[in-house]
Coordinates of N, CA and C in Angstrom, one line a residue:
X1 N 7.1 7.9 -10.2 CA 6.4 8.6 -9.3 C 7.2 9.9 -8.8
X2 N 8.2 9.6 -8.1 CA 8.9 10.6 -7.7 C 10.6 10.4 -7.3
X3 N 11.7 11.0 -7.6 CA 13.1 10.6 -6.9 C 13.1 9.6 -5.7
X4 N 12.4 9.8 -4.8 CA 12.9 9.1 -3.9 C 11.9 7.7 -3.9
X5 N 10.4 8.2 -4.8 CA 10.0 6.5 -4.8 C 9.1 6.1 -6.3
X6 N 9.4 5.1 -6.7 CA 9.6 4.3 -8.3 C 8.0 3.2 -7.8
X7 N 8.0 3.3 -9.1 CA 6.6 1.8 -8.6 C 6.4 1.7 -10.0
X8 N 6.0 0.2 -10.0 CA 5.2 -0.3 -11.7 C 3.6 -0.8 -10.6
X9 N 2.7 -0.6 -12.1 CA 1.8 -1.2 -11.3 C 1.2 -2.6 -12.4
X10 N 0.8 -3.2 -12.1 CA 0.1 -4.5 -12.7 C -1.1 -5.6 -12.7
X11 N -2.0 -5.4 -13.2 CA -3.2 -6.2 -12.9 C -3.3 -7.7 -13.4
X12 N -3.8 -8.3 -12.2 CA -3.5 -10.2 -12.0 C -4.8 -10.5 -11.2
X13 N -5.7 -11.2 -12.0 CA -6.9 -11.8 -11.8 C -7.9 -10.5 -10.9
X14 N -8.3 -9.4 -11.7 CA -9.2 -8.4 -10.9 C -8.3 -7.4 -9.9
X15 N -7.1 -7.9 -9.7 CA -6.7 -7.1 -8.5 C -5.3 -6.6 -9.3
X16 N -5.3 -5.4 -8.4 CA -4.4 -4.3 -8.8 C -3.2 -4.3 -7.9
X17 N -2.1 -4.6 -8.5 CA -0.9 -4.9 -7.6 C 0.0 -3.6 -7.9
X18 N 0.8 -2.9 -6.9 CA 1.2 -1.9 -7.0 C 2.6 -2.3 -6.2
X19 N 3.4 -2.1 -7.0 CA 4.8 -2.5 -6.7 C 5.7 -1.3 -6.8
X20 N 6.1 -1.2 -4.8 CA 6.7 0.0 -4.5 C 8.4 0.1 -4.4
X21 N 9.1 0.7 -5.0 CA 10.5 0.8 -4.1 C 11.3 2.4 -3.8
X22 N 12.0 2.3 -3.0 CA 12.4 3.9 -2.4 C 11.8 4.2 -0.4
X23 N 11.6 5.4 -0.9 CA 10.7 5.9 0.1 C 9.6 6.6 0.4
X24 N 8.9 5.9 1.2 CA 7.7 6.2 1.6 C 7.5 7.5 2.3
X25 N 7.6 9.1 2.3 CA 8.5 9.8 2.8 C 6.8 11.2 2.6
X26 N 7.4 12.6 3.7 CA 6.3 13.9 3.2 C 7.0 14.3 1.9
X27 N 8.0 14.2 1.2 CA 8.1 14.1 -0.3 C 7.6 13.8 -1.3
X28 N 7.4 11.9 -1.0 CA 7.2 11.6 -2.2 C 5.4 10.9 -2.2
X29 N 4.7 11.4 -0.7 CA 3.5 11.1 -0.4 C 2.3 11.5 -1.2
X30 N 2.2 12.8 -1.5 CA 1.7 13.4 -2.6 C 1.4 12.8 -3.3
X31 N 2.6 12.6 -4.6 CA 2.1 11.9 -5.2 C 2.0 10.7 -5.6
X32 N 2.4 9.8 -4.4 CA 1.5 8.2 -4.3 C 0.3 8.7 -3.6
X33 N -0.2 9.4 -2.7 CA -1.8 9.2 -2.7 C -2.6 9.6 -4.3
X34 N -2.3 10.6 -4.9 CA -3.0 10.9 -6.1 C -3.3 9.9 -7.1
X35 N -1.8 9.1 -7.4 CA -1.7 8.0 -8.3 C -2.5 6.5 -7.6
X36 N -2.4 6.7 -6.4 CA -2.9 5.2 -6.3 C -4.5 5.4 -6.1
X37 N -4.5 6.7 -5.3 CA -6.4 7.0 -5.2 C -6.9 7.0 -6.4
X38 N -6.2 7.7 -7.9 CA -6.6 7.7 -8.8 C -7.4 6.2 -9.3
X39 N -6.6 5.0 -8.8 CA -7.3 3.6 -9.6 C -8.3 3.0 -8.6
X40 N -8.9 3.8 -7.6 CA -9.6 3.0 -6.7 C -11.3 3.5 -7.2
X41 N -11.9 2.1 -7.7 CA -13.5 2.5 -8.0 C -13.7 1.0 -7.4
X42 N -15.3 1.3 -7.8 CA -16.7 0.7 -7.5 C -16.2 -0.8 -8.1
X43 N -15.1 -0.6 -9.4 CA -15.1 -1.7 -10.5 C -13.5 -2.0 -10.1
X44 N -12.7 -1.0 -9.8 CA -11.3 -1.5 -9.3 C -10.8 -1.3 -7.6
X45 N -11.3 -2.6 -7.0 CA -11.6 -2.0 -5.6 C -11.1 -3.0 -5.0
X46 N -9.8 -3.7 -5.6 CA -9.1 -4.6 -5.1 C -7.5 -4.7 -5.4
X47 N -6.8 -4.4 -3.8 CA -5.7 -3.3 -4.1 C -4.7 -4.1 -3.2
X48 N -3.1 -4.5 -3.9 CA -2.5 -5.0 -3.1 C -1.1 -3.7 -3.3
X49 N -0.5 -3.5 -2.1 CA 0.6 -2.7 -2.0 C 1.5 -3.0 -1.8
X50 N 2.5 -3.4 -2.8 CA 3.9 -4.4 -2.2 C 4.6 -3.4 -2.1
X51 N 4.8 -3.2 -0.3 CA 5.8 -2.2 0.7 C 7.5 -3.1 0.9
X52 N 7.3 -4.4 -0.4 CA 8.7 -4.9 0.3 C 10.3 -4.1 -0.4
X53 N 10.1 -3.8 -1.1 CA 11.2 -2.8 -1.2 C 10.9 -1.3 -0.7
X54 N 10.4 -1.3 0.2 CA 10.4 0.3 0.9 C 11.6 0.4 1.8
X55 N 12.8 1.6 2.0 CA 13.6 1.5 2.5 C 13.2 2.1 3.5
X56 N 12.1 2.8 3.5 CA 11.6 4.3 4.6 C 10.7 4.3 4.7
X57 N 9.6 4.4 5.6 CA 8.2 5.2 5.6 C 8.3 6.0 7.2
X58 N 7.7 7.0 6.7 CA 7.6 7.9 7.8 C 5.7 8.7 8.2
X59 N 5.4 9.3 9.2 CA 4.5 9.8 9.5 C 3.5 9.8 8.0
X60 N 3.8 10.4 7.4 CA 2.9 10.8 6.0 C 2.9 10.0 5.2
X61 N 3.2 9.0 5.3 CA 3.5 7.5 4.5 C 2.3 7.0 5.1
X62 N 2.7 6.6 6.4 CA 1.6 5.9 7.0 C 0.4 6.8 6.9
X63 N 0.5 8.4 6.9 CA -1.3 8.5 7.0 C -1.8 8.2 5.7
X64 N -1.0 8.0 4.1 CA -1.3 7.9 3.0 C -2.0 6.7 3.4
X65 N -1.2 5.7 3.5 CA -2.0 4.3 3.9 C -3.5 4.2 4.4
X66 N -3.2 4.8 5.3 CA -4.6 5.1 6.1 C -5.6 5.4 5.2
X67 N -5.3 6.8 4.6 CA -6.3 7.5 3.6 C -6.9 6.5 2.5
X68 N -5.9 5.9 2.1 CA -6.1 4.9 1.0 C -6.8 3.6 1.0
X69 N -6.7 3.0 2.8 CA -7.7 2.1 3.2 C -8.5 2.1 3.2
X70 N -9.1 3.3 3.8 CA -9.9 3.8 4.4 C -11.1 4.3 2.6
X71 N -10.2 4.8 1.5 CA -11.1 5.2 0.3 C -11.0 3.5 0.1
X72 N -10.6 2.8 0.0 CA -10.3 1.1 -0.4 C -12.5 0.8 0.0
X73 N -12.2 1.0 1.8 CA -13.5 0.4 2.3 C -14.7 1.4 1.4
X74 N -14.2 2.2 1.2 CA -15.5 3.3 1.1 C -16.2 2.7 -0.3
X75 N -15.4 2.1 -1.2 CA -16.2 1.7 -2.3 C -16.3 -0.1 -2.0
X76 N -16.2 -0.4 -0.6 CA -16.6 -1.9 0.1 C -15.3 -2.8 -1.4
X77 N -14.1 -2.7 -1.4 CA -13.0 -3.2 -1.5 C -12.1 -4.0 -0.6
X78 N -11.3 -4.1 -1.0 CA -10.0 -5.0 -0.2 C -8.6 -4.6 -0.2
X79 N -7.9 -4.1 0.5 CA -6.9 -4.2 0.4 C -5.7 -4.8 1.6
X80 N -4.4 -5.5 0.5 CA -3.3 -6.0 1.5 C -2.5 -4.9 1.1
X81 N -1.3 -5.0 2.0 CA 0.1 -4.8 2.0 C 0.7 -6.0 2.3
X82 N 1.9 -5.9 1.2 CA 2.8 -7.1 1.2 C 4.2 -6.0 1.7
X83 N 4.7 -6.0 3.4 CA 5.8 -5.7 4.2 C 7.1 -6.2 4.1
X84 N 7.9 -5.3 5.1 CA 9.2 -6.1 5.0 C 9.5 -5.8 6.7
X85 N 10.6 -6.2 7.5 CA 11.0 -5.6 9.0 C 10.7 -4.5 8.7
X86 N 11.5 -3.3 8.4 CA 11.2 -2.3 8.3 C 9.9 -1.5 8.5
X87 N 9.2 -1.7 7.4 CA 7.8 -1.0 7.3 C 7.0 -1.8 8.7
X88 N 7.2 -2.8 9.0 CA 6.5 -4.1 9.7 C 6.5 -3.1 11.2
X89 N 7.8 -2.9 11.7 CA 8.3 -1.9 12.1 C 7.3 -0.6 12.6
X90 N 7.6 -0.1 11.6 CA 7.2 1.5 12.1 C 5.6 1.6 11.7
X91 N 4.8 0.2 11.2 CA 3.3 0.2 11.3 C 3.5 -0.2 12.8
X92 N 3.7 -1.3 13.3 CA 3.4 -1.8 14.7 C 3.4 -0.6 15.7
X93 N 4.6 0.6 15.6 CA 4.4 1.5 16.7 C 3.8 2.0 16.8
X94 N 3.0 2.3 15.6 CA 1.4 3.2 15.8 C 0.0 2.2 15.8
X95 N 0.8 0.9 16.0 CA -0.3 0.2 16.2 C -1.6 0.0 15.3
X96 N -1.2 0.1 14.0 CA -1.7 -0.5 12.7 C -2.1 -0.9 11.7
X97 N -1.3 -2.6 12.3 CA -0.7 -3.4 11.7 C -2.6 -4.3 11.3
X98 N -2.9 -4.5 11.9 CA -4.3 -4.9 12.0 C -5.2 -4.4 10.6
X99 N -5.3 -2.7 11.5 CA -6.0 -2.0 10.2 C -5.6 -1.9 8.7
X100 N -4.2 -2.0 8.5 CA -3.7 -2.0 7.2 C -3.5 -3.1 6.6
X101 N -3.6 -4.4 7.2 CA -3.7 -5.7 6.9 C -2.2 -6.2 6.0
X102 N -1.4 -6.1 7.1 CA 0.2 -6.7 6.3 C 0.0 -8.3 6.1
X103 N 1.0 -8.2 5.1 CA 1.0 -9.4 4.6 C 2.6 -9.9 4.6
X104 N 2.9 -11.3 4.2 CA 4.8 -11.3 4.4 C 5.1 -11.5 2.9
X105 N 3.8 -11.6 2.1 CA 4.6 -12.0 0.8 C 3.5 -11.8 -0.1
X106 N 3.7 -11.5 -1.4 CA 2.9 -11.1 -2.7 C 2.0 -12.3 -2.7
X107 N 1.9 -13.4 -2.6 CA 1.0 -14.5 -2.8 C 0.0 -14.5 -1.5
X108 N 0.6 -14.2 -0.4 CA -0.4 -14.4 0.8 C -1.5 -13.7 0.5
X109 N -1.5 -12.4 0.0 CA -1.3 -10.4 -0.3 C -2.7 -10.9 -1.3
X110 N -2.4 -11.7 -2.0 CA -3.2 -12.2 -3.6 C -4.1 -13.5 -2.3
X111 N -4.1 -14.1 -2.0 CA -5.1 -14.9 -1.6 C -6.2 -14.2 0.0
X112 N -5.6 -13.7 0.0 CA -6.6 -12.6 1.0 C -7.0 -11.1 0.5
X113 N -7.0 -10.9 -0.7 CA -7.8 -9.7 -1.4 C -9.2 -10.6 -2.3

């Protein structure tokens, strides 16, 4: 993706698992919204985001999130995030944790999508 943040992605029964590490940052936000908005359709509309190697996320991290929820609902999808303290963190201060739907581990993440 970009220097400061790496991801593989991988598909497991319909759902699209996107495994993040680095930082979530107005660097490298760009282009994770492009690559991840790129795989969200009508037919691929079930999206898990494992945030547990994120060392950072900042303001533009989180609106990517948002953005990406938010296209998730628009084609009536699902998505988790699978967190860590950190990210757990700096969702809670903007209060949401609700709307983004964290999860504590890739299996929870997979049985609630």
């Amino acid at each position: 993706m970009t220097v400061s943040l790496r991801g593989t992605r991988e598909v497991r029964n319909n759902c699209q698992i996107f495994h993040l590490i680095g930082q979530l940052d107005a660097f490298s936000e760009p282009t994770f919204q492009k690559i991840i908005s790129g795989y969200i359709s009508d037919k691929a509309n079930k999206i898990v985001l494992d945030l547990s190697q994120i060392d950072f996320i900042d303001s533009s991290g989180l609106g990517a999130l948002v953005r990406i929820a938010k296209q998730v609902e628009n084609v009536k999808g699902k998505m988790q995030i699978v967190t860590n303290p950190r990210v757990t963190q700096t969702v809670k201060m903007v209060r949401l944790e609700k709307f983004l739907k964290l999860q504590n581990s890739l299996d929870e993440a997979l049985k609630n999508v």
